[in-house]
Short mmCIF file of C-alpha atoms in Angstrom, two decimals:
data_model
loop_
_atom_site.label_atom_id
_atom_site.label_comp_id
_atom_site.label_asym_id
_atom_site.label_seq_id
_atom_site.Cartn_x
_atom_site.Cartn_y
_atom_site.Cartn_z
CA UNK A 900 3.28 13.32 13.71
CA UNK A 901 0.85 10.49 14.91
CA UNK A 902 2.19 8.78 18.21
CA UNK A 903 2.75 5.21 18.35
CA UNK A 904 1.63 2.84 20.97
CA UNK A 905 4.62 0.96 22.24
CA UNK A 906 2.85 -1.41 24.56
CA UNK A 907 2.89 -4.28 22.05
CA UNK A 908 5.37 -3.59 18.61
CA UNK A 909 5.48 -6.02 15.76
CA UNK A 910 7.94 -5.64 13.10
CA UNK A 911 7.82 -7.80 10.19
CA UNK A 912 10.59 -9.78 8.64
CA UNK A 913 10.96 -12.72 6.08
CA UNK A 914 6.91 -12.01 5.76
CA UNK A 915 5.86 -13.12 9.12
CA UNK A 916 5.46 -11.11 12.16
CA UNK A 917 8.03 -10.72 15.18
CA UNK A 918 7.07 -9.24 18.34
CA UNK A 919 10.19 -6.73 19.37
CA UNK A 920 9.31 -4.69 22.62
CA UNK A 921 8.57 -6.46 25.73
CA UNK A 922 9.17 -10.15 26.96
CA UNK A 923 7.80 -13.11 24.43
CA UNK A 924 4.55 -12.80 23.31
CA UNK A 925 2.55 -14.89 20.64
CA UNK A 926 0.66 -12.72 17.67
CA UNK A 927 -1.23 -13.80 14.52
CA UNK A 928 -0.74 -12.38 11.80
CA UNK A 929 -2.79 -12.29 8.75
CA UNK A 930 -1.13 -12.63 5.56
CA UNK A 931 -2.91 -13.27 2.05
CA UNK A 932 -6.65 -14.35 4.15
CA UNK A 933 -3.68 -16.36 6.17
CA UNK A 934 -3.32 -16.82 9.62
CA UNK A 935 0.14 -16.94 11.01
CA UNK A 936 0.54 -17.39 14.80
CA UNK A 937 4.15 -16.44 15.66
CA UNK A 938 6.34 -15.85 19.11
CA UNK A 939 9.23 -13.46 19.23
CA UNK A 940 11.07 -12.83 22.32
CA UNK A 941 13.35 -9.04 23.26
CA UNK A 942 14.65 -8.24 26.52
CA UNK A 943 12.37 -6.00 28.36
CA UNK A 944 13.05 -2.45 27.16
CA UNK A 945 15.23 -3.42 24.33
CA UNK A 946 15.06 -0.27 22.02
CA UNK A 947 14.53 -1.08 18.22
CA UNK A 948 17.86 -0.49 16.04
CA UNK A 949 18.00 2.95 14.58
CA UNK A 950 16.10 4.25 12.27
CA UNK A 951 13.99 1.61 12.09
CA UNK A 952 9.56 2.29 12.35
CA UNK A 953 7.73 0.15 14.86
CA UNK A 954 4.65 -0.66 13.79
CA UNK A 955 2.03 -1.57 15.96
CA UNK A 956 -0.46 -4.01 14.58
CA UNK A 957 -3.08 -4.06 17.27
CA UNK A 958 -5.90 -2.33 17.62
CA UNK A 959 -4.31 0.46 19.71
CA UNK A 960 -3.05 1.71 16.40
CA UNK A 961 -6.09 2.96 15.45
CA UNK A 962 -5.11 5.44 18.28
CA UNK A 963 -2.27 6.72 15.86
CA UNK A 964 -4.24 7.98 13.46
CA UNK A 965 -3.33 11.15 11.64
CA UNK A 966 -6.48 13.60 12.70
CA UNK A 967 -7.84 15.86 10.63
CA UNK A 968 -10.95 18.43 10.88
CA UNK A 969 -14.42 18.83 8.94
CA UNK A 970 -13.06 19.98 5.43
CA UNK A 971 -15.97 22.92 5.35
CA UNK A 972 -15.32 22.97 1.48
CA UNK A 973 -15.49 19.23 0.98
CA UNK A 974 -18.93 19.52 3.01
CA UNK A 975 -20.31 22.20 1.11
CA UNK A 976 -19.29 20.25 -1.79
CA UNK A 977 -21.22 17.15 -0.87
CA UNK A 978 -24.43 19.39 0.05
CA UNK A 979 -24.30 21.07 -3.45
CA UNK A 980 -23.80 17.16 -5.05
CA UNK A 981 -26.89 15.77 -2.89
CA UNK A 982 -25.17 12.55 -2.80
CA UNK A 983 -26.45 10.68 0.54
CA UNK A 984 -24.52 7.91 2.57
CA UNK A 985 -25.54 4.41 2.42
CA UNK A 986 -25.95 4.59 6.44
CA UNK A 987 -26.74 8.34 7.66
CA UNK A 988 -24.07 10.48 9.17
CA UNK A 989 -21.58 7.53 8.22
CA UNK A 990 -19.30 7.10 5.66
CA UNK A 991 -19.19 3.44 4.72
CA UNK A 992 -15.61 2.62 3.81
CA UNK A 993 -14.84 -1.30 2.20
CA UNK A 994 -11.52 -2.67 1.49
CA UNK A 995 -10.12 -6.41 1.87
CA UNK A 996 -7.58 -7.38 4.51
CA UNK A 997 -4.67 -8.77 2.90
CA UNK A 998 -1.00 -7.70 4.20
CA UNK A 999 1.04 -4.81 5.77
CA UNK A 1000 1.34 -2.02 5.81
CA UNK A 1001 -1.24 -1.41 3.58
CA UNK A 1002 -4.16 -3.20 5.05
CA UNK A 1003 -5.10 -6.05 7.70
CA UNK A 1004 -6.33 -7.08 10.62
CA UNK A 1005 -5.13 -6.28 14.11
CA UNK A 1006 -3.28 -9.18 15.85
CA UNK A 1007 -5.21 -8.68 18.76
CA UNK A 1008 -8.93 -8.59 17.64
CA UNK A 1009 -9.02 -10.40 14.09
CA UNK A 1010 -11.72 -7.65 13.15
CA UNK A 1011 -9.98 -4.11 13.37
CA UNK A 1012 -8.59 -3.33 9.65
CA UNK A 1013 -4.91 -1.59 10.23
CA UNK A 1014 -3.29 0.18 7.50
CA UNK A 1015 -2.40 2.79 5.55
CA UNK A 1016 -5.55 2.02 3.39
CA UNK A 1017 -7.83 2.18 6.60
CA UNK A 1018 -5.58 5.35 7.48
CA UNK A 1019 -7.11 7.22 4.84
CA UNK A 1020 -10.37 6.08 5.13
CA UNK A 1021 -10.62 7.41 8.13
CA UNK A 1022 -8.94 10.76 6.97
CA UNK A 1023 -11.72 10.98 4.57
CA UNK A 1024 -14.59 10.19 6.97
CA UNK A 1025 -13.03 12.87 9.31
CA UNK A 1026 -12.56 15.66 6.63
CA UNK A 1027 -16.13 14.41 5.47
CA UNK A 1028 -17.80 15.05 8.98
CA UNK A 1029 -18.76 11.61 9.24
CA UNK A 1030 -18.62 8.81 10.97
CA UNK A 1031 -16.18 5.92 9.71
CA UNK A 1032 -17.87 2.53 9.40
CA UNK A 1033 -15.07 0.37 8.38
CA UNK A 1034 -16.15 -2.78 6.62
CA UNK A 1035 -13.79 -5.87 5.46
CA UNK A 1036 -14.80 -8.06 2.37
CA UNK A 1037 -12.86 -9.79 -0.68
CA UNK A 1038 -11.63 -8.18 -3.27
CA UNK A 1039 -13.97 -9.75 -5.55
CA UNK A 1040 -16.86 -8.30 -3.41
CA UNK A 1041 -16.19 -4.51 -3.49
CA UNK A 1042 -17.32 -3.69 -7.07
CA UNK A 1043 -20.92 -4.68 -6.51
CA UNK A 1044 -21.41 -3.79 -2.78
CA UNK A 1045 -19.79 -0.02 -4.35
CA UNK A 1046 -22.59 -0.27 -7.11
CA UNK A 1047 -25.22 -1.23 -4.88
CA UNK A 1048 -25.01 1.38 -3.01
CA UNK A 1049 -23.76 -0.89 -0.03
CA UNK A 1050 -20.70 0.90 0.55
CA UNK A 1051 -19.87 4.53 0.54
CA UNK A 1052 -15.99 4.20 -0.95
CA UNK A 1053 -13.09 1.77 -0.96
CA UNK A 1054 -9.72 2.38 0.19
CA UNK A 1055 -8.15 -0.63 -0.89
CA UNK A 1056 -5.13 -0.80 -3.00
CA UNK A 1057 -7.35 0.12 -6.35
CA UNK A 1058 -5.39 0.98 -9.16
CA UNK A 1059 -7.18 3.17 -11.69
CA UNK A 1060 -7.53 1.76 -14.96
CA UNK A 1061 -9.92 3.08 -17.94
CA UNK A 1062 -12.22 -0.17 -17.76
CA UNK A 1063 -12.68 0.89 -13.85
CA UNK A 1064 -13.62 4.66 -14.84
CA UNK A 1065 -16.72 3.25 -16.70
CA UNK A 1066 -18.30 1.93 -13.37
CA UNK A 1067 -16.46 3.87 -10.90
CA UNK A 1068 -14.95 7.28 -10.22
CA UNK A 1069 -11.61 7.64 -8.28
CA UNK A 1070 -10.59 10.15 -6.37
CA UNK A 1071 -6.06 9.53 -6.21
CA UNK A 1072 -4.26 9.15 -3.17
CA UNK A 1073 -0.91 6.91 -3.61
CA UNK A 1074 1.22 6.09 -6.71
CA UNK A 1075 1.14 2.67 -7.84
CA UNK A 1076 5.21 1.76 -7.29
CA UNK A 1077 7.37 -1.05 -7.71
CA UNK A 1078 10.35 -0.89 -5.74
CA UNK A 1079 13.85 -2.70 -6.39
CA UNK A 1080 15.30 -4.07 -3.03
CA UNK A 1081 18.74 -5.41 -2.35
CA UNK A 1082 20.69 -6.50 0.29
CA UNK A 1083 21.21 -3.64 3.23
CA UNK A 1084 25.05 -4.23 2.46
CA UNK A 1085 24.24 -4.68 -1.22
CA UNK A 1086 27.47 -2.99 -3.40
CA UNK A 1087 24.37 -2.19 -5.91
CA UNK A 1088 23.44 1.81 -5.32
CA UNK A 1089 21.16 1.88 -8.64
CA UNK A 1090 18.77 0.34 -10.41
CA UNK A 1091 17.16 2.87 -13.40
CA UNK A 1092 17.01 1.76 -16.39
CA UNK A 1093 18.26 -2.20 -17.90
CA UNK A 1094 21.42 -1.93 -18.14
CA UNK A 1095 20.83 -1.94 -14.54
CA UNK A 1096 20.35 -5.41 -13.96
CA UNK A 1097 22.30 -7.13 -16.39
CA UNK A 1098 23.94 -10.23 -15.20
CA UNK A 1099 21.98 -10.12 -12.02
CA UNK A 1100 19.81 -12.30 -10.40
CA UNK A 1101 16.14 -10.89 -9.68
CA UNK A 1102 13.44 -12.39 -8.03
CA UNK A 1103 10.46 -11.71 -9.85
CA UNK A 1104 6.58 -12.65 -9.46
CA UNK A 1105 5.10 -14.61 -12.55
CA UNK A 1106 2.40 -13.37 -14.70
CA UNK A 1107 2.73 -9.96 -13.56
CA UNK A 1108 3.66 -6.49 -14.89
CA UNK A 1109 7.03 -6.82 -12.82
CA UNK A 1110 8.07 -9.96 -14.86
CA UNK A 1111 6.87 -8.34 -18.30
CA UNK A 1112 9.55 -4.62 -17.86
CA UNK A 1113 12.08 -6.80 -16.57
CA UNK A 1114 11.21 -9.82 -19.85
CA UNK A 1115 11.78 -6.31 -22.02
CA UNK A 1116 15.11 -5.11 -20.43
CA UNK A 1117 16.32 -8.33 -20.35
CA UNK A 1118 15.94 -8.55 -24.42
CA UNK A 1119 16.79 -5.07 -24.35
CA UNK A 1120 20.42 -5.78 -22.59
CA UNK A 1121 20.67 -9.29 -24.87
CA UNK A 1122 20.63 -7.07 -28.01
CA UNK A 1123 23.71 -4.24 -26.75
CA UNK A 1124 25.34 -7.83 -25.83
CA UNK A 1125 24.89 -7.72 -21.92
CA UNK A 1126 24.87 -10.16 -20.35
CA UNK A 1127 21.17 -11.94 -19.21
CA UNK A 1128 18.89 -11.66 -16.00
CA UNK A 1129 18.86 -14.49 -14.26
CA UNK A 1130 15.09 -14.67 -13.52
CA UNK A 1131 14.56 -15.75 -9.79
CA UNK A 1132 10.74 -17.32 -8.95
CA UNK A 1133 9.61 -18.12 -5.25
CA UNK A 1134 6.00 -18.93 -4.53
CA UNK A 1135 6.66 -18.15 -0.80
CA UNK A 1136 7.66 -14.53 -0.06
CA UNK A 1137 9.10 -16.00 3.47
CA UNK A 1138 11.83 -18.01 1.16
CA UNK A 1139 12.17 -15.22 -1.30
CA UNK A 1140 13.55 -12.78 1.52
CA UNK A 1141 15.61 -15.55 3.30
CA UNK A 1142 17.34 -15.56 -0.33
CA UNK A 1143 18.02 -12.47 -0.74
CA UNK A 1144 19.23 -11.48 3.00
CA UNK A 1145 21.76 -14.29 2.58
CA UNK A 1146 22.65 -13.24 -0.87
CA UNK A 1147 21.63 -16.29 -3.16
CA UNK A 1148 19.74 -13.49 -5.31
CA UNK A 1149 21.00 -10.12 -5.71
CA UNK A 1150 17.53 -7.97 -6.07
CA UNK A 1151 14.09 -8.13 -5.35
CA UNK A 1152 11.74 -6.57 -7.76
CA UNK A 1153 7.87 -5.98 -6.89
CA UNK A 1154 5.27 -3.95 -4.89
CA UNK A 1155 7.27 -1.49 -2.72
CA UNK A 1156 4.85 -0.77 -0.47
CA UNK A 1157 5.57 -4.53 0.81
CA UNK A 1158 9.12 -4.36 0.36
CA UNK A 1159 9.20 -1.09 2.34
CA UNK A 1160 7.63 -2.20 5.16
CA UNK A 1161 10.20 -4.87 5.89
CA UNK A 1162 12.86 -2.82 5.04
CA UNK A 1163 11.95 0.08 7.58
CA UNK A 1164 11.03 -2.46 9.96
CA UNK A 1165 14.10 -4.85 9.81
CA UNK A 1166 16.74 -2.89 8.12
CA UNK A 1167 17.78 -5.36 6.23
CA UNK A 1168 17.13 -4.46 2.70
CA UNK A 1169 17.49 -1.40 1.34
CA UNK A 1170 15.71 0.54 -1.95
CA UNK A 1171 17.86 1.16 -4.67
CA UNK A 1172 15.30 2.46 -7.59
CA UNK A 1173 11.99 2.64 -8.68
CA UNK A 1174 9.61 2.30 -11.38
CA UNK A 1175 5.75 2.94 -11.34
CA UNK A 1176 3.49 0.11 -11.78
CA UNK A 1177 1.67 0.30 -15.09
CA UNK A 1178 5.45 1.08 -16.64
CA UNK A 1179 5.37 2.60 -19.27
CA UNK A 1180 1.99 3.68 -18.78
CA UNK A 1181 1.04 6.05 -15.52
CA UNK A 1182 -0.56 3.69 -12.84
CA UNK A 1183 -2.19 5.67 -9.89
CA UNK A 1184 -4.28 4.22 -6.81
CA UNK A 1185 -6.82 5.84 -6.04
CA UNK A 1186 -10.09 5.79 -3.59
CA UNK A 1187 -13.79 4.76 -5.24
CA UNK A 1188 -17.15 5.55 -5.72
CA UNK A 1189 -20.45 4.31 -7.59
CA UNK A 1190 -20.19 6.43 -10.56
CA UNK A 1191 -21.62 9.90 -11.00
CA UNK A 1192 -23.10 9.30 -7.32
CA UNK A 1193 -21.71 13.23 -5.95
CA UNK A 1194 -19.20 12.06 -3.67
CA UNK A 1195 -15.74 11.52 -5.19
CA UNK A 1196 -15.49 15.91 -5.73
CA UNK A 1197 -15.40 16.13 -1.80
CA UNK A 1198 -13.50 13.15 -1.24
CA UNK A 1199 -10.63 14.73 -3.43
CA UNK A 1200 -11.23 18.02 -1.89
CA UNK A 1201 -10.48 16.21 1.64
CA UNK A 1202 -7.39 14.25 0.38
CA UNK A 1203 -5.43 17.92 -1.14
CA UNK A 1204 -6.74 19.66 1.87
CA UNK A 1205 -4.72 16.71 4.01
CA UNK A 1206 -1.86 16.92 1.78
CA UNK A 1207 -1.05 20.36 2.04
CA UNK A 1208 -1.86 20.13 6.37
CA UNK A 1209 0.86 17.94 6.92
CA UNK A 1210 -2.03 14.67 7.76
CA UNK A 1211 -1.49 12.59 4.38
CA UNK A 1212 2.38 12.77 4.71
CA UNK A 1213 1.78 11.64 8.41
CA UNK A 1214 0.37 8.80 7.34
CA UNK A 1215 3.05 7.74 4.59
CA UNK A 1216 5.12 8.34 7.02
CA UNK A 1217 4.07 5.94 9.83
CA UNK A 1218 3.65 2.87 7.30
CA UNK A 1219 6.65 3.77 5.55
CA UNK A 1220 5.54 4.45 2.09
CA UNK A 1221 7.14 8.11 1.61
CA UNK A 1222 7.83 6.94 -2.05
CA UNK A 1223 4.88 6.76 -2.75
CA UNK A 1224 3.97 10.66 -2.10
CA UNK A 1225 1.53 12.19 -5.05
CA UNK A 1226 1.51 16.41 -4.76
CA UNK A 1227 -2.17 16.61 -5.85
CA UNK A 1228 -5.28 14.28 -5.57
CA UNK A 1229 -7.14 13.96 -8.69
CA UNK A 1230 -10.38 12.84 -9.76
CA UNK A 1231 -10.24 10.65 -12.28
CA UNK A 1232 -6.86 10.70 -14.41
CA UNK A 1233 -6.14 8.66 -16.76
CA UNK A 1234 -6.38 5.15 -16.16
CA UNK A 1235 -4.28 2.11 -17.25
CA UNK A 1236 -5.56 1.26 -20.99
CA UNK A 1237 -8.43 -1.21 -21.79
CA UNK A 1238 -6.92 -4.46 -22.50
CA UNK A 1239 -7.42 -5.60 -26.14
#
């Protein structure tokens, strides 16, 4: 299991970070391109509450890293492709810096990309026998700087989707999972299916596939004669979880990988189902390439090899996001469908 540096801990909770180790210290934060400065104040020693992760968000966590050997079969595999790096004996990874645990920038530096999506970059670089060059940019950067040839791969939250596949190939690594999220003391043990929520109230974000499932079990429920959702909306996340800790709202429905995180770091939610993200369809994220460049083979190859070592789980593990385990990389499964 990777080790944790304890020096300086932030946990996050109500979407902003709190510093929980030693004495009062001020931290930024950066949340949706963001800055959030924020002071927090423990007693010295004070020991997190149990099982609860601390996650340290400065650069020291690169430290932490889940290791992993030159993969010789992922090698051989990118010898045989004669696919070349953008930058030789590096492996150029891109992905945007938006929000825990899944990938920002370290409190301490503003540069340093932290995450479980900069986690498995480096896994990959490692297994690859190259070098990680981590680079940051905007979401709506990656596509060309991938086709240009600019970057190597992106690790950044990409879901694959059959429009994506024409452009790109994906090698998986994470399912795409919404989580539902009560109160820790919540009486609700089970959310599966929509009888499940009738006659609760459920934050929900607008416009997104979240809203449209829980649109369909609501109608669903109307028709047996349940009784309606009570559709809860909050621009600011920070509100949202002050609502539900104090039990205006009685579940939280969105990314888990978000939800996790403040639930393993403040214990005050707790996961009572979930449902993947392209629901009903199969939604899977996944790392990129230019397409038919001779990379993604060995970049899967490095990713199973990881997975059945014990490194991929370590990394789930540290940023909380066990849920969203796969058993098996693949190289490019079927996507979400083309809109039409």
């Amino acid at each position: 299991m990777a080790k944790l540096n304890k020096k300086k801990v932030g946990v996050i909770a109500g979407g902003v970070a709190a510093l929980a180790v030693i004495g009062v210290v001020a931290t930024t934060l950066i949340v949706n391109g963001q800055s959030a400065p924020v002071t927090a104040a423990e007693p010295d020693g004070a020991a997190p509450a149990s099982g609860l992760i601390q996650f340290d968000l400065t650069s020291a966590n690169v430290d932490g890293r889940p290791q992993i050997d030159p993969v010789p079969e992922a090698i051989a595999a990118l010898e045989a492709s004669g696919w070349q790096p953008a930058e030789a004996g590096k492996l150029t990874v891109v992905g945007s810096a938006y929000i825990p645990p899944l990938s920002f920038l370290a409190e301490d530096d503003n540069v340093t990309r932290l995450g479980s999506e900069a986690d498995f970059a480096q896994l990959i670089a490692d297994g690859l026998g190259l070098e990680l060059k981590g680079e940051v940019a905007a979401w709506a950067d990656w596509p060309l700087g991938i086709q240009s040839g600019k970057y190597d791969l992106i690790t950044s939250n990409v879901t694959v989707t059959e429009e994506r596949k024409d452009l790109f190939d994906f090698a998986t690594y994470r399912e795409d999972v919404l989580g539902f999220y009560v109160k820790a003391d919540s009486e609700i043990e089970s959310i599966t299916e929509a009888k499940d929520v009738a006659g609760l109230s459920v934050i929900v974000g607008a416009g997104t596939n979240q809203e449209k499932i829980l649109v369909a079990w609501d109608e669903e429920n109307k028709a047996a004669g349940l009784e309606p959702v009570d559709f809860q909306y909050f621009e600011d996340d920070a509100a949202g979880t002050l609502a539900l800790q104090s039990g205006r709202v009685d579940v939280n429905f969105g990314p888990n990988a978000t939800a996790a995180f403040k639930a393993a770091s403040d214990g005050e939610t707790k996961l009572v189902g979930t449902l993947n993200g392209g629901f009903p369809a199969n939604a899977q994220i996944a790392a990129g390439t230019a397409k038919d460049n001779g990379l993604i083979e060995a970049v899967s190859i490095v990713i199973n090899h990881a997975i059945e070592n014990g490194q991929y789980d370590a990394i789930l593990d540290r940023w909380g996001l066990q849920d969203e385990r796969i058993d098996v990389s693949e190289v490019n499964p079927a996507g979400l469908p083309r809109e039409e």
